C-alpha positions as semicolon CSV with decimal commas, in nm:
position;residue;x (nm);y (nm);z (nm)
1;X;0,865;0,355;8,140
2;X;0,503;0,249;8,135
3;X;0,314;0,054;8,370
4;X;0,184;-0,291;8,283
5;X;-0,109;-0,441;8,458
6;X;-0,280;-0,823;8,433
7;X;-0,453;-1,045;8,623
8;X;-0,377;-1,378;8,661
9;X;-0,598;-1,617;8,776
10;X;-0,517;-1,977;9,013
11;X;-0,415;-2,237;8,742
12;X;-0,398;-2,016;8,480
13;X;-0,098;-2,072;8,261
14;X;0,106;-1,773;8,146
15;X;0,193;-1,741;7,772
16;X;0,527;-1,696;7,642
17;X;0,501;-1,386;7,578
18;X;0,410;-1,338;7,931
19;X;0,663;-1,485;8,060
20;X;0,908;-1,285;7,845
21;X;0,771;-0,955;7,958
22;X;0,831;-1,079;8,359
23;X;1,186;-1,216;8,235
24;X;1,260;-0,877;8,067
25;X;1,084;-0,633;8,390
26;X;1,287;-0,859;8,628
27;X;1,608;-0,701;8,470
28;X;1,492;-0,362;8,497
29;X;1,635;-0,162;8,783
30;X;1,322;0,013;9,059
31;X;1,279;0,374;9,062
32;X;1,193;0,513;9,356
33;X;1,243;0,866;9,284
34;X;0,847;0,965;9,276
35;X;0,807;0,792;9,645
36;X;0,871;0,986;9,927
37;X;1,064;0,806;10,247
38;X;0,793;0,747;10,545
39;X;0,797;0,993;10,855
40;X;0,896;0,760;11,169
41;X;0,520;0,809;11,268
42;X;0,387;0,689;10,938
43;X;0,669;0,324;10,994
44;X;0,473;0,297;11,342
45;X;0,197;0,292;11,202
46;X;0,272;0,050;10,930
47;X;0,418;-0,200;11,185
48;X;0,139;-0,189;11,414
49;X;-0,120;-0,285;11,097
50;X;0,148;-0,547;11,052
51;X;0,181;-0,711;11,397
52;X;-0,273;-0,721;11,420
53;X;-0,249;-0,914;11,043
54;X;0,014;-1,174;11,155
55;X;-0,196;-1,196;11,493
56;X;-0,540;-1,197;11,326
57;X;-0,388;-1,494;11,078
58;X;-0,195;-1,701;11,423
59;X;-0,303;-2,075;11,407
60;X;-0,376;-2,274;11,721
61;X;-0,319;-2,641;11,822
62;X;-0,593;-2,866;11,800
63;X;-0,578;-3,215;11,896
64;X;-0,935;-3,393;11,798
65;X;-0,980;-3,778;11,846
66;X;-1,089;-3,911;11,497
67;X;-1,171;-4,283;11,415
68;X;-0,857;-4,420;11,260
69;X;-1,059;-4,555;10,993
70;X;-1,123;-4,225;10,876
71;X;-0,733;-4,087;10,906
72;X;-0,657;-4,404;10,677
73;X;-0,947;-4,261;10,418
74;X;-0,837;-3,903;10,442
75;X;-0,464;-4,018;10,402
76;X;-0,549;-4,244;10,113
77;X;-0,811;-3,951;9,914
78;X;-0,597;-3,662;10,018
79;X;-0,282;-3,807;10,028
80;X;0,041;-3,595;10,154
81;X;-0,103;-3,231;10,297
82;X;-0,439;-3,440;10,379
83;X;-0,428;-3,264;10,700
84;X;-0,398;-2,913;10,597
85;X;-0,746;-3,011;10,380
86;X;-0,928;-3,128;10,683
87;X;-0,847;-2,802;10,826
88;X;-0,968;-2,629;10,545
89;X;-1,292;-2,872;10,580
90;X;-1,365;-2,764;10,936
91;X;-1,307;-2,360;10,922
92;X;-1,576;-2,469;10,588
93;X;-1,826;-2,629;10,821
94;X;-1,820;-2,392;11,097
95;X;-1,870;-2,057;10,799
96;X;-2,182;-2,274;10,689
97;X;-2,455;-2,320;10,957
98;X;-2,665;-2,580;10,732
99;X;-2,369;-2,809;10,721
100;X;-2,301;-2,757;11,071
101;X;-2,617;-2,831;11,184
102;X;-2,603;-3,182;11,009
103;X;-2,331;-3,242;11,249
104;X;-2,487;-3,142;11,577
């Protein structure tokens, strides 16, 4: 069996013959013959890598006072998910010091 590699890029639309090829690996069965079961220390250490990347990624509440004038905007631009983009907007403005200086 031979390994097939591709990258795929965010919008980018697979061909058919792409999509055959997934349809047709997605029926093969895994072999796992040529991996070797993890020791109990090498599981420990994977779960501790685990638990710091679901820390490191934990959200926090936030509750800002915005004009409602500006909700109404967002909601009407963005429309459903708007607040997930002002999120994305503000972790933007804080990684860019030019921007946030603007805002100071």
């Amino acid at each position: 069996m031979a390994i097939h590699e591709a990258i795929v890029y965010e919008g980018q639309k697979p061909t058919a013959a792409e999509l055959a090829d997934l349809e047709r690996a997605s029926k093969l069965p895994i072999n796992y013959d040529d991996i070797p079961p993890l020791t109990d220390e090498e599981l420990k250490k994977v779960a501790a890598i685990a638990r710091s990347q679901r820390a490191s990624m934990r959200k926090s509440n936030l509750t800002i006072r915005i004009p409602q004038q500006t909700i109404d905007k967002a909601k009407k631009m963005l429309g459903a998910g708007y607040t997930g983009v002002l999120r994305r907007l503000i972790v933007k403005a804080i990684d860019h010091p030019e921007l946030l200086k603007d805002c100071l």
